[in-house]
């Protein structure tokens, strides 16, 4: 069967912040670019970001990109690549100014400049402190304001969106270059080939691998599944961020901006326990540090509630005016999901899976890197990645709050610029080899004909349970080993999922079955990489190796699905122009 | 808990029908979306849109016991049984609870929803006082869920000609922004018996907005601006 083919200069998979920042560059430069999204662009998960976007504008007091860089390297527990981190921190202020010019409704200071709030791990004077006000925000709806602004600017640029299209697989030519994607049009159920000179993956995170997650239903790691199936490695997948403050039981996010504005955590004795774990930064320590402290309090019997399974986030002392002005969305969420009005009582919170530090290996230009006998210096022709799905790596072993939005703006723009250069040098389409879409059609046909198979909901639930139980805030050798075994047995079931509904029109059962095939690649990569890393660093905390071990483990994990093999890549300790920030003990 | 859900699959159904489900809920099932996902686990043929499950993405707007709302922030304890769920009214149904929103977005796009400012680009932000920024509150928070426009009789009758509450709220968001310089063209674009003046202040939009926004008030301000420029 010959599939219908559409031809573009560039295809962008994903219409969140990074995808739409990149598409803007390409559309404004006059290229024919198609942006595919499983959901209408303003429904992408960037919309849920709350607290702000980090940039050293210095509107509230002295700040510098070098301080921001230091905090990011330290936050990453030295696993971040310092060239990419320098690039991000230097570019951040101009990316914010540009966004403001696009119409972003940032909060303001009396002098008319953009208001900035404190956030965890962001300090003055190269980490010495006190906290710096670096997070540019629009109340506690920064992601919403940003995503809508980027969509609006793309409307102005006449960007072509393919709304409710799901990309399925990467297409390669005979030399291994990327020449397009296959995609499912959800409304009709038809499969297309999108033939293009360049492909950008901007598919966001995959937090739905955990049972308790702040992530949206759509965050299923589609770009990661696509690259894994195409023989490209996944980098640093053991590093998952647990956000300290998810609403207990519901998983919904409560921004770190609450603590930035002066809120703090309490255990069942009413003790402000972060003072013990991070005497200097207290509640504004890095997320991994705060999440571990909370989990320790709960583990040691100082949790709150009838099951002692959460702690409390107190903010009523900020007063209703500050809460209404700076944190109105939090009040709304808290009332709806916790039955608590935070102007009167504290919010029950628990560490909840939030962000994937790892992803598709890229450099700071947004080019996807391929391995040539363990050397990652040459990009894979035709493929780019940006945002949460990419690993540049700026977040290393732990991301600082606000740096996700900084990442998607800076690297979305950088990837767009790199693609423009690439398109100038590659003016014709490479030919599509025969059978390019065979893998996709095998997957689709299998689902169409599978009878008496596994339930997608049940297998998905098993996958999430395995990750939740074995790959959480604290990691234990026996659980990691068990988790690896269990996830491979879940993977067998994923091969035999069955959808009862085989119709074509807007069949969300088919979409969910295809998403599960991406989630399983993420889960395997995470567990295998976590089991193999015999140290504690950032968000990866092992009971049997409680210390960071730079002599053996200052390196990136590279998981190859194609050969079921882990390899390693050195960390780039050399920045572009700044002095290298040498690894040292990380204390807040 | 009992549910009656609108079903229509154009591949096999000649016409829509209501399907009954009786569901054993778990303690963790708080919102209507949780219940719908339980139904989907039993019957995977039920199609609906969903994403953030916290009321910020605007995907899961539907008609719940006769009133438009978001399934993910509609508490099950607030619903009388059987809970009757239909797609958003007035838009073509693609399948089950999934409607074709093209007309809705076309109207949104028609108000040129972006800041227009032709002054030379500065190296710093365009300054805006906290007071001027506060004029955008209650406007920029719209999530484009379409609960308002699809509860508006004027939009039902003239979805091709009347911009609708969501589009007009967006129109005023840019009129109210001190950084925008396109006021005259924006008002010209709306000064029309249908585009703006089909709003008869029925205020269904205000009643259903899951974000607590007030499109009727924004529409009133646009009308004021038109009156002011006429005198």
XYZ file of N, CA, C and O in Angstrom, chain A residues 314-389:
304
model
N 2.862 25.750 53.926
C 2.153 26.863 54.577
C 2.403 28.163 53.830
O 3.551 28.511 53.528
N 1.344 28.884 53.507
C 1.514 30.182 52.853
C 0.505 31.220 53.317
O 0.516 32.356 52.846
N -0.376 30.844 54.272
C -1.408 31.791 54.698
C -0.803 33.070 55.285
O -1.409 34.137 55.210
N 0.453 32.936 55.824
C 1.093 34.131 56.418
C 1.444 35.177 55.367
O 1.757 36.318 55.705
N 1.414 34.807 54.069
C 1.688 35.794 53.021
C 0.544 36.796 52.911
O 0.714 37.889 52.363
N -0.619 36.390 53.411
C -1.779 37.281 53.355
C -2.537 37.112 52.054
O -1.953 36.827 51.016
N -3.873 37.302 52.119
C -4.710 37.089 50.943
C -4.328 37.971 49.758
O -4.471 37.561 48.613
N -3.794 39.165 50.019
C -3.490 40.060 48.899
C -2.360 39.525 48.041
O -2.450 39.490 46.815
N -1.272 39.105 48.697
C -0.138 38.551 47.946
C -0.578 37.275 47.228
O -0.250 37.054 46.053
N -1.332 36.432 47.914
C -1.772 35.179 47.298
C -2.651 35.471 46.083
O -2.485 34.869 45.025
N -3.538 36.426 46.214
C -4.437 36.736 45.092
C -3.686 37.369 43.927
O -4.002 37.143 42.771
N -2.645 38.136 44.236
C -1.913 38.823 43.176
C -0.866 37.930 42.515
O -0.747 37.904 41.298
N -0.109 37.192 43.331
C 1.019 36.434 42.790
C 0.727 34.952 42.578
O 1.420 34.291 41.829
N -0.246 34.410 43.322
C -0.469 32.958 43.293
C -1.957 32.596 43.156
O -2.444 31.672 43.807
N -2.674 33.290 42.275
C -4.121 33.036 42.188
C -4.454 31.622 41.692
O -5.421 31.008 42.148
N -3.640 31.104 40.781
C -3.904 29.772 40.229
C -3.738 28.689 41.273
O -4.446 27.676 41.273
N -2.749 28.900 42.174
C -2.499 27.947 43.251
C -3.695 27.867 44.187
O -4.094 26.795 44.625
N -4.274 29.019 44.451
C -5.431 29.045 45.336
C -6.576 28.237 44.721
O -7.235 27.436 45.382
N -6.750 28.446 43.400
C -7.801 27.744 42.660
C -7.570 26.221 42.696
O -8.482 25.439 42.996
N -6.335 25.811 42.395
C -5.994 24.380 42.356
C -6.156 23.762 43.740
O -6.707 22.677 43.906
N -5.683 24.488 44.748
C -5.722 23.967 46.097
C -7.153 23.757 46.574
O -7.484 22.749 47.200
N -8.010 24.710 46.261
C -9.414 24.568 46.646
C -10.049 23.376 45.923
O -10.790 22.603 46.524
N -9.739 23.232 44.624
C -10.384 22.182 43.840
C -9.845 20.792 44.162
O -10.596 19.828 44.260
N -8.513 20.687 44.288
C -7.921 19.353 44.391
C -7.548 18.950 45.815
O -7.260 17.795 46.072
N -7.498 19.905 46.753
C -7.152 19.544 48.132
C -8.208 19.995 49.130
O -8.055 19.763 50.328
N -9.270 20.617 48.638
C -10.318 21.153 49.525
C -9.745 22.087 50.577
O -10.210 22.115 51.710
N -8.716 22.817 50.208
C -8.065 23.708 51.167
C -7.970 25.101 50.563
O -7.546 25.254 49.420
N -8.373 26.111 51.310
C -8.120 27.480 50.884
C -6.796 27.911 51.511
O -6.711 28.076 52.735
N -5.760 28.078 50.682
C -4.423 28.329 51.237
C -4.289 29.674 51.931
O -3.284 29.912 52.597
N -5.274 30.554 51.805
C -5.206 31.790 52.588
C -5.545 31.492 54.051
O -5.333 32.317 54.923
N -6.081 30.281 54.303
C -6.483 29.932 55.680
C -5.723 28.750 56.260
O -5.501 28.675 57.459
N -5.358 27.781 55.393
C -4.754 26.545 55.901
C -3.677 26.055 54.942
O -3.683 26.408 53.755
N -2.726 25.241 55.455
C -1.647 24.766 54.593
C -2.120 23.688 53.604
O -3.116 23.007 53.827
N -1.371 23.550 52.501
C -1.725 22.598 51.443
C -0.975 21.286 51.686
O 0.243 21.299 51.894
N -1.679 20.132 51.658
C -0.984 18.836 51.782
C -0.216 18.521 50.498
O -0.800 18.513 49.416
N 1.090 18.294 50.632
C 1.916 18.083 49.429
C 2.838 16.882 49.602
O 3.161 16.478 50.732
N 3.290 16.346 48.466
C 4.152 15.182 48.466
C 5.013 15.231 47.192
O 4.558 15.732 46.161
N 6.284 14.758 47.259
C 7.105 14.774 46.044
C 6.450 13.956 44.916
O 5.975 12.847 45.159
N 6.404 14.521 43.730
C 5.652 13.944 42.617
C 6.477 14.062 41.339
O 7.060 15.114 41.081
N 6.486 12.996 40.533
C 7.283 13.012 39.301
C 6.898 14.215 38.450
O 5.722 14.487 38.224
N 7.907 14.927 37.955
C 7.627 16.212 37.329
C 8.378 16.431 36.024
O 7.818 16.972 35.066
N 9.640 16.023 35.952
C 10.454 16.436 34.803
C 11.523 15.393 34.499
O 12.078 14.775 35.408
N 11.804 15.246 33.210
C 12.797 14.283 32.730
C 14.070 15.053 32.366
O 14.079 15.828 31.421
N 15.123 14.866 33.177
C 16.357 15.596 32.871
C 17.033 15.031 31.633
O 17.712 15.727 30.891
N 16.887 13.713 31.419
C 17.532 13.065 30.273
C 16.745 13.269 28.989
O 15.804 14.058 28.945
N 17.151 12.536 27.958
C 16.423 12.639 26.696
C 17.294 12.340 25.490
O 18.264 11.584 25.568
N 16.933 12.978 24.387
C 17.617 12.740 23.110
C 18.921 13.539 23.111
O 18.898 14.755 23.336
N 20.066 12.882 22.885
C 21.335 13.613 22.986
C 21.479 14.687 21.909
O 21.368 14.395 20.716
N 21.707 15.915 22.353
C 21.933 17.004 21.386
C 23.115 17.845 21.858
O 23.536 17.738 23.008
N 23.615 18.692 20.967
C 24.552 19.728 21.381
C 23.761 21.023 21.600
O 22.535 21.034 21.454
N 24.453 22.109 21.900
C 23.699 23.329 22.222
C 23.145 24.038 20.988
O 22.455 25.044 21.102
N 23.428 23.497 19.811
C 22.791 24.019 18.594
C 21.462 23.314 18.305
O 20.793 23.641 17.328
N 21.131 22.311 19.100
C 19.904 21.558 18.859
C 20.068 20.406 17.888
O 19.090 19.774 17.488
N 21.308 20.129 17.494
C 21.545 18.998 16.589
C 21.593 17.702 17.392
O 22.218 17.654 18.455
N 20.944 16.656 16.870
C 20.985 15.364 17.541
C 22.320 14.688 17.217
O 22.783 14.697 16.076
N 22.945 14.141 18.268
C 24.279 13.563 18.099
C 24.201 12.058 17.901
O 23.412 11.378 18.551
N 25.007 11.571 17.005
C 25.072 10.115 16.845
C 26.435 9.631 17.284
O 27.409 10.379 17.317
N 26.498 8.362 17.614
C 27.735 7.788 18.116
C 28.522 7.186 16.960
O 28.004 6.385 16.189
N 29.778 7.630 16.828
C 30.680 6.962 15.900
C 31.752 6.324 16.765
O 32.655 6.997 17.237
N 31.603 5.035 17.026
C 32.505 4.318 17.918
C 32.707 5.054 19.242
O 33.828 5.241 19.700
N 31.619 5.488 19.832
C 31.699 6.129 21.144
C 32.015 7.606 21.098
O 32.047 8.273 22.122
N 32.224 8.161 19.919
C 32.490 9.585 19.795
C 31.203 10.285 19.354
O 30.544 9.851 18.415
N 30.856 11.369 20.067
C 29.570 12.009 19.802
C 29.737 13.401 19.211
O 28.891 14.259 19.405
N 30.821 13.638 18.497
C 31.045 15.008 18.042
C 30.305 15.337 16.747
O 30.146 16.506 16.412
N 29.824 14.320 16.015
C 29.180 14.655 14.741
C 27.677 14.494 14.820
O 27.160 13.509 15.341
N 26.944 15.504 14.317
C 25.480 15.412 14.360
C 24.918 14.450 13.319
O 25.544 14.195 12.294
N 23.751 13.936 13.633
C 23.026 13.077 12.706
C 22.317 13.986 11.713
O 21.521 14.843 12.103
N 22.569 13.794 10.426
C 22.072 14.731 9.436
C 20.543 14.719 9.350
O 19.941 13.668 9.187
N 19.965 15.887 9.485
C 18.526 16.030 9.277
C 17.691 15.977 10.540
O 16.493 16.239 10.492
N 18.321 15.647 11.688
C 17.519 15.509 12.912
C 17.960 16.493 13.999
O 19.155 16.635 14.268
N 16.965 17.124 14.604
C 17.189 18.132 15.637
C 16.225 17.849 16.795
O 15.195 17.204 16.601
N 16.572 18.340 17.976
C 15.659 18.168 19.112
C 15.826 19.344 20.070
O 16.923 19.903 20.191
N 14.741 19.718 20.737
C 14.778 20.835 21.690
C 13.704 20.665 22.752
O 12.711 19.974 22.543
N 13.928 21.327 23.884
C 12.959 21.278 24.974
C 13.168 20.060 25.848
O 14.252 19.478 25.872
N 12.114 19.673 26.567
C 12.273 18.602 27.558
C 12.705 17.280 26.936
O 13.411 16.496 27.565
N 12.310 17.006 25.703
C 12.673 15.716 25.088
C 14.163 15.655 24.785
O 14.712 14.581 24.594
